Structures are given as C-alpha cells and as structure tokens.
PDB file of C-alpha atoms in Angstrom:
ATOM      1  CA  MET R   1       9.046 -33.306 -22.483  1.00 45.00           C
ATOM      2  CA  SER R   2       9.175 -29.780 -21.064  1.00 55.00           C
ATOM      3  CA  PRO R   3       6.715 -27.313 -22.645  1.00 77.00           C
ATOM      4  CA  ARG R   4       8.377 -25.129 -25.257  1.00 92.00           C
ATOM      5  CA  VAL R   5       7.116 -21.797 -26.580  1.00 96.00           C
ATOM      6  CA  THR R   6       8.424 -20.375 -29.838  1.00 96.00           C
ATOM      7  CA  ASP R   7       8.175 -17.002 -31.568  1.00 97.00           C
ATOM      8  CA  GLU R   8       5.915 -15.571 -28.877  1.00 98.00           C
ATOM      9  CA  PRO R   9       5.111 -11.808 -29.007  1.00 97.00           C
ATOM     10  CA  CYS R  10       6.468 -10.322 -25.773  1.00 98.00           C
ATOM     11  CA  PHE R  11       7.617  -7.226 -23.951  1.00 98.00           C
ATOM     12  CA  ILE R  12      10.163  -7.089 -21.127  1.00 97.00           C
ATOM     13  CA  LEU R  13       8.554  -5.466 -18.091  1.00 97.00           C
ATOM     14  CA  HIS R  14      11.506  -5.723 -15.711  1.00 96.00           C
ATOM     15  CA  SER R  15      14.860  -7.458 -15.313  1.00 95.00           C
ATOM     16  CA  TYR R  16      17.334  -7.985 -12.504  1.00 93.00           C
ATOM     17  CA  PRO R  17      20.689  -9.752 -12.117  1.00 93.00           C
ATOM     18  CA  TRP R  18      20.886 -13.464 -11.410  1.00 92.00           C
ATOM     19  CA  SER R  19      24.385 -14.797 -10.816  1.00 90.00           C
ATOM     20  CA  GLU R  20      27.388 -13.038 -12.325  1.00 91.00           C
ATOM     21  CA  SER R  21      26.384 -13.461 -15.951  1.00 94.00           C
ATOM     22  CA  SER R  22      22.619 -14.015 -16.156  1.00 96.00           C
ATOM     23  CA  LEU R  23      19.363 -12.104 -15.807  1.00 96.00           C
ATOM     24  CA  ILE R  24      15.891 -12.861 -14.538  1.00 97.00           C
ATOM     25  CA  LEU R  25      13.296 -11.330 -16.862  1.00 97.00           C
ATOM     26  CA  GLU R  26       9.708 -10.466 -16.126  1.00 97.00           C
ATOM     27  CA  ALA R  27       8.215 -10.803 -19.609  1.00 98.00           C
ATOM     28  CA  TRP R  28       4.646 -10.177 -20.701  1.00 97.00           C
ATOM     29  CA  SER R  29       3.516 -12.418 -23.516  1.00 98.00           C
ATOM     30  CA  ARG R  30       0.394 -12.200 -25.626  1.00 97.00           C
ATOM     31  CA  HIS R  31      -0.748 -15.814 -25.270  1.00 97.00           C
ATOM     32  CA  HIS R  32       0.779 -16.881 -21.938  1.00 96.00           C
ATOM     33  CA  GLY R  33       0.514 -13.769 -19.782  1.00 96.00           C
ATOM     34  CA  ARG R  34       3.287 -12.634 -17.470  1.00 97.00           C
ATOM     35  CA  VAL R  35       6.142 -15.137 -17.220  1.00 97.00           C
ATOM     36  CA  ALA R  36       9.502 -15.248 -15.418  1.00 97.00           C
ATOM     37  CA  LEU R  37      12.478 -16.251 -17.580  1.00 97.00           C
ATOM     38  CA  VAL R  38      16.159 -16.782 -16.871  1.00 97.00           C
ATOM     39  CA  ALA R  39      18.417 -15.433 -19.613  1.00 97.00           C
ATOM     40  CA  LYS R  40      21.637 -17.335 -19.091  1.00 96.00           C
ATOM     41  CA  GLY R  41      24.789 -15.447 -19.980  1.00 95.00           C
ATOM     42  CA  ALA R  42      22.827 -12.326 -21.000  1.00 95.00           C
ATOM     43  CA  LYS R  43      25.123 -10.035 -18.982  1.00 92.00           C
ATOM     44  CA  LYS R  44      28.250 -11.126 -20.838  1.00 93.00           C
ATOM     45  CA  PRO R  45      29.626  -8.491 -23.271  1.00 90.00           C
ATOM     46  CA  THR R  46      29.644 -11.060 -26.055  1.00 91.00           C
ATOM     47  CA  SER R  47      26.078 -12.246 -25.492  1.00 91.00           C
ATOM     48  CA  GLN R  48      23.753 -11.894 -28.492  1.00 90.00           C
ATOM     49  CA  LEU R  49      20.861 -11.430 -26.070  1.00 92.00           C
ATOM     50  CA  ARG R  50      22.311  -8.380 -24.344  1.00 87.00           C
ATOM     51  CA  PRO R  51      21.390  -5.734 -26.983  1.00 89.00           C
ATOM     52  CA  VAL R  52      17.974  -7.306 -27.606  1.00 94.00           C
ATOM     53  CA  LEU R  53      16.448  -7.704 -24.133  1.00 95.00           C
ATOM     54  CA  LEU R  54      15.324  -4.109 -23.723  1.00 94.00           C
ATOM     55  CA  PRO R  55      12.040  -2.881 -22.250  1.00 95.00           C
ATOM     56  CA  LEU R  56       9.286  -1.082 -24.160  1.00 96.00           C
ATOM     57  CA  GLN R  57       9.974  -2.549 -27.569  1.00 94.00           C
ATOM     58  CA  PRO R  58       8.308  -5.566 -29.201  1.00 96.00           C
ATOM     59  CA  LEU R  59      10.218  -8.839 -29.068  1.00 97.00           C
ATOM     60  CA  ARG R  60       9.747 -12.442 -30.141  1.00 98.00           C
ATOM     61  CA  LEU R  61      10.907 -14.915 -27.492  1.00 98.00           C
ATOM     62  CA  ASN R  62      11.445 -18.675 -27.301  1.00 97.00           C
ATOM     63  CA  TRP R  63      11.531 -20.438 -23.942  1.00 97.00           C
ATOM     64  CA  GLY R  64      11.159 -23.850 -22.363  1.00 95.00           C
ATOM     65  CA  GLY R  65      10.685 -25.525 -19.009  1.00 90.00           C
ATOM     66  CA  ASP R  66       7.835 -26.207 -16.630  1.00 84.00           C
ATOM     67  CA  ALA R  67       9.260 -24.613 -13.473  1.00 88.00           C
ATOM     68  CA  GLU R  68       8.120 -21.255 -12.126  1.00 91.00           C
ATOM     69  CA  VAL R  69      11.111 -19.638 -13.843  1.00 95.00           C
ATOM     70  CA  ARG R  70      11.482 -20.879 -17.415  1.00 96.00           C
ATOM     71  CA  THR R  71      14.659 -20.789 -19.501  1.00 96.00           C
ATOM     72  CA  LEU R  72      14.962 -18.319 -22.346  1.00 97.00           C
ATOM     73  CA  LYS R  73      16.166 -20.026 -25.514  1.00 96.00           C
ATOM     74  CA  ALA R  74      16.176 -17.219 -28.089  1.00 96.00           C
ATOM     75  CA  ALA R  75      15.098 -13.621 -28.576  1.00 96.00           C
ATOM     76  CA  HIS R  76      14.921 -11.233 -31.506  1.00 95.00           C
ATOM     77  CA  TRP R  77      13.477  -7.842 -32.340  1.00 94.00           C
ATOM     78  CA  PRO R  78      11.024  -8.220 -35.244  1.00 93.00           C
ATOM     79  CA  GLY R  79      11.195  -4.542 -36.184  1.00 88.00           C
ATOM     80  CA  GLY R  80       8.803  -1.699 -35.607  1.00 83.00           C
ATOM     81  CA  HIS R  81       9.218   1.097 -33.115  1.00 82.00           C
ATOM     82  CA  VAL R  82      12.197   1.414 -30.793  1.00 82.00           C
ATOM     83  CA  MET R  83      12.201   2.351 -27.106  1.00 90.00           C
ATOM     84  CA  PRO R  84      10.615   5.662 -26.059  1.00 93.00           C
ATOM     85  CA  THR R  85      13.053   8.275 -24.792  1.00 92.00           C
ATOM     86  CA  GLY R  86      13.025  11.154 -22.319  1.00 90.00           C
ATOM     87  CA  GLU R  87       9.778  11.688 -20.416  1.00 91.00           C
ATOM     88  CA  ALA R  88       8.074   9.093 -22.595  1.00 94.00           C
ATOM     89  CA  LEU R  89      10.492   6.488 -21.220  1.00 94.00           C
ATOM     90  CA  LEU R  90       9.343   7.215 -17.656  1.00 93.00           C
ATOM     91  CA  SER R  91       5.731   6.986 -18.825  1.00 94.00           C
ATOM     92  CA  GLY R  92       6.490   3.583 -20.315  1.00 96.00           C
ATOM     93  CA  TYR R  93       8.074   2.414 -17.081  1.00 95.00           C
ATOM     94  CA  TYR R  94       4.879   3.508 -15.316  1.00 95.00           C
ATOM     95  CA  LEU R  95       2.805   1.265 -17.589  1.00 97.00           C
ATOM     96  CA  ASN R  96       5.186  -1.599 -16.830  1.00 97.00           C
ATOM     97  CA  GLU R  97       4.843  -1.044 -13.095  1.00 96.00           C
ATOM     98  CA  LEU R  98       1.054  -1.184 -13.381  1.00 96.00           C
ATOM     99  CA  LEU R  99       1.267  -4.541 -15.143  1.00 97.00           C
ATOM    100  CA  MET R 100       3.800  -5.917 -12.649  1.00 95.00           C
ATOM    101  CA  ARG R 101       1.609  -4.967  -9.698  1.00 94.00           C
ATOM    102  CA  LEU R 102      -1.822  -5.825 -11.061  1.00 96.00           C
ATOM    103  CA  LEU R 103      -1.372  -8.880 -13.301  1.00 95.00           C
ATOM    104  CA  VAL R 104      -0.743 -12.343 -11.916  1.00 94.00           C
ATOM    105  CA  ARG R 105       1.588 -14.721 -13.715  1.00 93.00           C
ATOM    106  CA  ASP R 106       0.403 -17.102 -16.417  1.00 94.00           C
ATOM    107  CA  ASP R 107      -2.873 -15.223 -16.941  1.00 95.00           C
ATOM    108  CA  ALA R 108      -3.218 -14.129 -20.566  1.00 96.00           C
ATOM    109  CA  HIS R 109      -5.000 -10.894 -21.532  1.00 97.00           C
ATOM    110  CA  GLU R 110      -4.629 -10.777 -25.291  1.00 98.00           C
ATOM    111  CA  ALA R 111      -6.765  -7.680 -25.858  1.00 97.00           C
ATOM    112  CA  LEU R 112      -4.908  -5.801 -23.121  1.00 98.00           C
ATOM    113  CA  PHE R 113      -1.592  -6.884 -24.636  1.00 98.00           C
ATOM    114  CA  ASP R 114      -2.673  -5.291 -27.917  1.00 98.00           C
ATOM    115  CA  HIS R 115      -3.702  -2.095 -26.094  1.00 98.00           C
ATOM    116  CA  TYR R 116      -0.316  -1.995 -24.362  1.00 98.00           C
ATOM    117  CA  THR R 117       1.392  -2.416 -27.734  1.00 97.00           C
ATOM    118  CA  SER R 118      -0.557   0.570 -29.057  1.00 97.00           C
ATOM    119  CA  ALA R 119       0.229   2.653 -25.966  1.00 98.00           C
ATOM    120  CA  VAL R 120       3.975   1.994 -26.151  1.00 97.00           C
ATOM    121  CA  ARG R 121       3.996   2.779 -29.867  1.00 96.00           C
ATOM    122  CA  GLN R 122       2.229   6.083 -29.219  1.00 97.00           C
ATOM    123  CA  LEU R 123       4.757   6.968 -26.503  1.00 97.00           C
ATOM    124  CA  ALA R 124       7.650   6.153 -28.835  1.00 95.00           C
ATOM    125  CA  GLU R 125       6.237   8.197 -31.717  1.00 95.00           C
ATOM    126  CA  GLY R 126       5.490  11.191 -29.483  1.00 93.00           C
ATOM    127  CA  VAL R 127       2.580  12.557 -31.526  1.00 95.00           C
ATOM    128  CA  VAL R 128      -0.294  12.026 -29.066  1.00 94.00           C
ATOM    129  CA  PRO R 129      -0.006  13.784 -25.669  1.00 95.00           C
ATOM    130  CA  GLN R 130       1.443  11.393 -23.098  1.00 96.00           C
ATOM    131  CA  PRO R 131      -1.307  12.019 -20.490  1.00 96.00           C
ATOM    132  CA  ALA R 132      -3.942  10.895 -23.007  1.00 97.00           C
ATOM    133  CA  VAL R 133      -2.019   7.682 -23.674  1.00 98.00           C
ATOM    134  CA  LEU R 134      -1.621   6.950 -19.958  1.00 97.00           C
ATOM    135  CA  ARG R 135      -5.264   7.659 -19.079  1.00 98.00           C
ATOM    136  CA  THR R 136      -6.430   5.497 -21.978  1.00 98.00           C
ATOM    137  CA  PHE R 137      -4.345   2.539 -20.876  1.00 98.00           C
ATOM    138  CA  GLU R 138      -5.378   2.963 -17.234  1.00 98.00           C
ATOM    139  CA  LEU R 139      -9.041   2.834 -18.248  1.00 98.00           C
ATOM    140  CA  LEU R 140      -8.551  -0.223 -20.452  1.00 98.00           C
ATOM    141  CA  LEU R 141      -6.512  -1.986 -17.754  1.00 98.00           C
ATOM    142  CA  LEU R 142      -9.125  -1.352 -15.065  1.00 97.00           C
ATOM    143  CA  ARG R 143     -11.875  -2.493 -17.410  1.00 97.00           C
ATOM    144  CA  GLU R 144     -10.017  -5.668 -18.402  1.00 97.00           C
ATOM    145  CA  LEU R 145      -9.533  -6.627 -14.755  1.00 96.00           C
ATOM    146  CA  GLY R 146     -13.171  -5.926 -13.886  1.00 95.00           C
ATOM    147  CA  TRP R 147     -12.463  -2.938 -11.643  1.00 96.00           C
ATOM    148  CA  LEU R 148     -13.928  -0.105 -13.718  1.00 96.00           C
ATOM    149  CA  PRO R 149     -17.513   0.751 -12.765  1.00 95.00           C
ATOM    150  CA  GLY R 150     -19.991   1.749 -15.448  1.00 95.00           C
ATOM    151  CA  LEU R 151     -19.408   5.329 -16.595  1.00 97.00           C
ATOM    152  CA  ALA R 152     -22.780   6.058 -18.192  1.00 97.00           C
ATOM    153  CA  THR R 153     -24.989   5.456 -15.150  1.00 97.00           C
ATOM    154  CA  LEU R 154     -25.207   6.787 -11.625  1.00 96.00           C
ATOM    155  CA  GLY R 155     -23.562   4.401  -9.168  1.00 92.00           C
ATOM    156  CA  HIS R 156     -24.728   0.841  -9.770  1.00 88.00           C
ATOM    157  CA  SER R 157     -28.213   1.950 -10.765  1.00 92.00           C
ATOM    158  CA  PRO R 158     -29.692   2.038 -14.289  1.00 93.00           C
ATOM    159  CA  ILE R 159     -30.153   5.818 -14.043  1.00 96.00           C
ATOM    160  CA  ALA R 160     -28.264   7.529 -16.859  1.00 97.00           C
ATOM    161  CA  VAL R 161     -25.926  10.385 -15.980  1.00 97.00           C
ATOM    162  CA  SER R 162     -26.927  13.911 -16.921  1.00 97.00           C
ATOM    163  CA  ALA R 163     -24.740  15.485 -19.593  1.00 97.00           C
ATOM    164  CA  THR R 164     -24.213  18.746 -17.691  1.00 97.00           C
ATOM    165  CA  THR R 165     -23.992  17.434 -14.125  1.00 97.00           C
ATOM    166  CA  PRO R 166     -20.466  16.933 -12.704  1.00 97.00           C
ATOM    167  CA  TYR R 167     -19.647  13.497 -11.294  1.00 97.00           C
ATOM    168  CA  VAL R 168     -16.822  11.867  -9.337  1.00 97.00           C
ATOM    169  CA  LEU R 169     -15.735   8.232  -9.754  1.00 97.00           C
ATOM    170  CA  MET R 170     -15.553   6.107  -6.611  1.00 95.00           C
ATOM    171  CA  PRO R 171     -13.603   2.792  -6.454  1.00 92.00           C
ATOM    172  CA  GLU R 172     -16.557   0.644  -5.362  1.00 88.00           C
ATOM    173  CA  GLY R 173     -19.554   2.911  -5.770  1.00 90.00           C
ATOM    174  CA  GLY R 174     -19.190   4.103  -9.350  1.00 95.00           C
ATOM    175  CA  LEU R 175     -20.178   7.644 -10.307  1.00 97.00           C
ATOM    176  CA  ARG R 176     -21.768  10.006  -7.817  1.00 96.00           C
ATOM    177  CA  GLU R 177     -22.728  13.644  -8.115  1.00 97.00           C
ATOM    178  CA  ALA R 178     -19.874  15.932  -7.190  1.00 96.00           C
ATOM    179  CA  LEU R 179     -19.883  18.037  -4.068  1.00 94.00           C
ATOM    180  CA  ASP R 180     -19.022  21.718  -4.073  1.00 91.00           C
ATOM    181  CA  GLY R 181     -15.296  22.239  -4.409  1.00 87.00           C
ATOM    182  CA  GLU R 182     -14.435  18.872  -6.000  1.00 92.00           C
ATOM    183  CA  ALA R 183     -12.298  20.245  -8.785  1.00 91.00           C
ATOM    184  CA  GLN R 184     -11.567  16.855 -10.356  1.00 95.00           C
ATOM    185  CA  ALA R 185     -15.248  16.239 -11.172  1.00 97.00           C
ATOM    186  CA  LEU R 186     -16.164  15.742 -14.829  1.00 98.00           C
ATOM    187  CA  PRO R 187     -19.500  16.329 -16.569  1.00 97.00           C
ATOM    188  CA  GLY R 188     -21.671  13.363 -17.406  1.00 98.00           C
ATOM    189  CA  SER R 189     -21.140  13.958 -21.115  1.00 98.00           C
ATOM    190  CA  VAL R 190     -17.418  13.174 -20.743  1.00 98.00           C
ATOM    191  CA  TRP R 191     -18.012  10.046 -18.658  1.00 98.00           C
ATOM    192  CA  ALA R 192     -20.665   8.743 -21.053  1.00 98.00           C
ATOM    193  CA  GLY R 193     -18.414   9.463 -24.024  1.00 98.00           C
ATOM    194  CA  ILE R 194     -15.615   7.411 -22.471  1.00 98.00           C
ATOM    195  CA  GLN R 195     -18.030   4.541 -21.844  1.00 98.00           C
ATOM    196  CA  ARG R 196     -19.134   4.558 -25.493  1.00 98.00           C
ATOM    197  CA  ALA R 197     -15.489   4.549 -26.586  1.00 98.00           C
ATOM    198  CA  LEU R 198     -14.645   1.600 -24.344  1.00 98.00           C
ATOM    199  CA  ASP R 199     -17.599  -0.322 -25.776  1.00 97.00           C
ATOM    200  CA  GLY R 200     -16.737   0.512 -29.390  1.00 96.00           C
ATOM    201  CA  ASP R 201     -15.004  -1.503 -32.086  1.00 96.00           C
ATOM    202  CA  ALA R 202     -11.705   0.404 -31.701  1.00 97.00           C
ATOM    203  CA  PRO R 203     -11.473   0.912 -27.927  1.00 98.00           C
ATOM    204  CA  PHE R 204      -7.897   2.197 -27.757  1.00 98.00           C
ATOM    205  CA  THR R 205      -8.236   4.833 -30.492  1.00 97.00           C
ATOM    206  CA  ASP R 206     -11.765   5.843 -29.493  1.00 98.00           C
ATOM    207  CA  THR R 207     -10.921   6.097 -25.782  1.00 98.00           C
ATOM    208  CA  LEU R 208      -7.817   8.131 -26.599  1.00 97.00           C
ATOM    209  CA  LEU R 209     -10.031  10.750 -28.251  1.00 97.00           C
ATOM    210  CA  ALA R 210     -12.749  10.550 -25.588  1.00 98.00           C
ATOM    211  CA  CYS R 211     -10.216  11.205 -22.798  1.00 97.00           C
ATOM    212  CA  LEU R 212      -8.940  14.490 -24.208  1.00 97.00           C
ATOM    213  CA  PRO R 213     -11.679  16.785 -22.753  1.00 96.00           C
ATOM    214  CA  GLY R 214     -11.197  15.373 -19.245  1.00 96.00           C
ATOM    215  CA  LEU R 215      -7.480  14.699 -18.822  1.00 96.00           C
ATOM    216  CA  ASN R 216      -6.991  16.886 -15.732  1.00 94.00           C
ATOM    217  CA  GLY R 217      -9.936  15.354 -13.896  1.00 97.00           C
ATOM    218  CA  LEU R 218      -9.284  11.767 -14.942  1.00 97.00           C
ATOM    219  CA  ARG R 219      -5.740  11.652 -13.597  1.00 96.00           C
ATOM    220  CA  PRO R 220      -6.473  11.833  -9.824  1.00 95.00           C
ATOM    221  CA  GLN R 221      -9.650   9.748 -10.070  1.00 97.00           C
ATOM    222  CA  LEU R 222      -8.087   6.863 -11.988  1.00 97.00           C
ATOM    223  CA  ARG R 223      -5.054   6.975  -9.726  1.00 94.00           C
ATOM    224  CA  THR R 224      -7.365   6.564  -6.731  1.00 94.00           C
ATOM    225  CA  LEU R 225      -8.811   3.407  -8.305  1.00 95.00           C
ATOM    226  CA  LEU R 226      -5.350   2.048  -9.113  1.00 96.00           C
ATOM    227  CA  HIS R 227      -4.041   2.697  -5.618  1.00 94.00           C
ATOM    228  CA  TYR R 228      -7.150   1.123  -4.132  1.00 94.00           C
ATOM    229  CA  HIS R 229      -6.848  -2.094  -6.113  1.00 93.00           C
ATOM    230  CA  SER R 230      -3.042  -2.393  -6.034  1.00 91.00           C
ATOM    231  CA  GLY R 231      -2.698  -1.720  -2.317  1.00 88.00           C
ATOM    232  CA  VAL R 232       0.135   0.806  -2.775  1.00 82.00           C
ATOM    233  CA  ARG R 233       0.025   4.479  -1.860  1.00 78.00           C
ATOM    234  CA  VAL R 234       2.608   5.746  -4.356  1.00 78.00           C
ATOM    235  CA  PHE R 235       3.868   3.991  -7.472  1.00 82.00           C
ATOM    236  CA  LYS R 236       7.667   3.935  -7.683  1.00 80.00           C
ATOM    237  CA  THR R 237       7.708   5.448 -11.163  1.00 78.00           C
ATOM    238  CA  ARG R 238       5.427   8.263 -10.004  1.00 70.00           C
ATOM    239  CA  GLN R 239       7.843   9.039  -7.168  1.00 67.00           C
ATOM    240  CA  MET R 240      10.707   8.940  -9.670  1.00 69.00           C
ATOM    241  CA  VAL R 241       8.976  11.551 -11.826  1.00 63.00           C
ATOM    242  CA  LEU R 242       8.426  13.777  -8.785  1.00 60.00           C
ATOM    243  CA  ASP R 243      12.102  13.444  -7.827  1.00 60.00           C
ATOM    244  CA  VAL R 244      13.215  14.366 -11.356  1.00 62.00           C
ATOM    245  CA  GLN R 245      10.896  17.367 -11.395  1.00 57.00           C
ATOM    246  CA  ALA R 246      12.264  18.509  -8.029  1.00 63.00           C
ATOM    247  CA  LEU R 247      15.794  18.438  -9.440  1.00 65.00           C
ATOM    248  CA  THR R 248      14.801  20.643 -12.375  1.00 61.00           C
ATOM    249  CA  VAL R 249      13.051  23.355 -10.319  1.00 52.00           C
ATOM    250  CA  PRO R 250      15.358  26.414 -10.149  1.00 55.00           C
ATOM    251  CA  ALA R 251      16.631  27.232  -6.706  1.00 48.00           C
ATOM    252  CA  VAL R 252      15.332  30.419  -5.017  1.00 44.00           C
ATOM    253  CA  PRO R 253      18.095  33.087  -4.970  1.00 46.00           C
ATOM    254  CA  PRO R 254      19.454  34.161  -1.582  1.00 44.00           C
ATOM    255  CA  ALA R 255      17.646  37.042   0.115  1.00 40.00           C
ATOM    256  CA  ALA R 256      20.559  39.410  -0.622  1.00 39.00           C
ATOM    257  CA  ASP R 257      20.032  38.889  -4.366  1.00 36.00           C
ATOM    258  CA  HIS R 258      16.257  39.071  -4.279  1.00 33.00           C
ATOM    259  CA  PRO R 259      14.853  42.446  -3.147  1.00 32.00           C
ATOM    260  CA  GLN R 260      11.427  41.013  -2.320  1.00 33.00           C
ATOM    261  CA  LEU R 261      12.945  38.511   0.114  1.00 29.00           C
ATOM    262  CA  ARG R 262      15.128  40.933   2.050  1.00 31.00           C
ATOM    263  CA  THR R 263      14.282  41.488   5.688  1.00 30.00           C
ATOM    264  CA  GLU R 264      14.777  44.766   7.491  1.00 31.00           C
TER     265      GLU R 264
END
C-alpha cells in the first residue's frame, strides 16, 4: 500500500499551476520535511481546497503516494493566526524563499519548523519589529543547518570575545576583529549574548531579545552567510522589496519647479 500521512502540521511555501485545474504545492511539514504535493482540482471555483491552501498560515494536510510528487487528499485550517499582510507578507515570503533554497526535500527539522511557526505568528501579529523576527529566524536556520560559527569565541579558537571589541562574522572563519571603517561590526557583548540565547531553553524568544541591540549590523552579515551557502547573489523577495520601495520614492520635480536645480 502507498504511504499515507494524516493530519500533518504544514505550511505552504510555494504553489504553481499544474494542468488547467490543479496545483503543485511545495509544503513544509513538521515530521516529513519539505514535500511536493499535487492538489487536484484546487483551481476550480467550487473546490473546497481553494480557500484553504494559502501560504503563511498553519494547515493540517493529508496526503498519499510514494512518488516524488504525492497526492493531496485533504486540507483544513485548524485555527490560529491568519496570513500576515502588507510589508509583513513580503517578510513572510522571504522566510519561505530561504526554506525553498536551503532545505532539501524529505528532511525533517522539527525544531526549525516550530521556530518558523513562531516567526510567522509574530509577523501576523505585528507587535515585534519585523527585522528582529527575520534576523532571529536567519540565525536559527543557519544554526540548524550547521552553518553558523560560534559567536562567543574568536574564529574557531577557544579564545572568548572581548565585550567591548567590535567583531565581524565571516562565513567560514567565524568572528574576527573588525577593521577600521567596517560599520556593520558588532561588539563582542552582542555576539556573546546571541550565542547564549541560541543555547538557551527558549531559543526563539531569547534570540529575538538578544538581536535587538545589533539589528543594523546583523542584517548585512547574516545575508552574506545566506548568500554564501545558498549560491545566489540576490534573493527574489529581497529584489521585490527593493522594487516596491523604488515605486514609492517621490519623483524629483523638474528643474523649473525646483529653484535649487535650475541652471543658468
């Protein structure tokens, strides 16, 4: 008999059309990792699946089959938060892109699934600053995959970082002392605090708080690690955010209407 999974906690990471009436889903499940599912008839207006198969909200899915693409049997929303909106929606899509690029199929990461659930809930509620949520998940993702160097010691040595010395995080070399002019550098006290939070009993909540003093410096350094390990130069969702921001920047008035821009 074909393997069958029932009532599995999942999120939809991505979907795309398959035939005139069906969808292929990239779902992330707590116990089975990332799986590809075909949702037959999900594009039909009368389909009961159509209003349920939305990204960034918790779902319970049933599926069967032993092929690379399994067949979705049922789906329901168990309650809880709904999809984030506005800028938070783009932030959620960014988290999904990270998982699509960095996780292989059929490889479960239950702790990371729980961290993702917390991150999406925080984005939907809109209480915690979005950058703190994103940096927290990036750190936990890199740690889960074994790509985050130790943040309490210098490089790969046992030498503890100095609380007041600024350091920069390198993809393979770990922390090194910052050079003059490296604005993204963070003091050792911040790095060590993040390491303690990651090692604590409540890593998502603790890391969220530990990130707050270093949000501006963490962003470019963690992005360097993510680009290095994913092999991409620009994430699609990041480019989308830049494009949206470019559309909202007010145009510069013509020189005739702007005295400072007039030429003699």
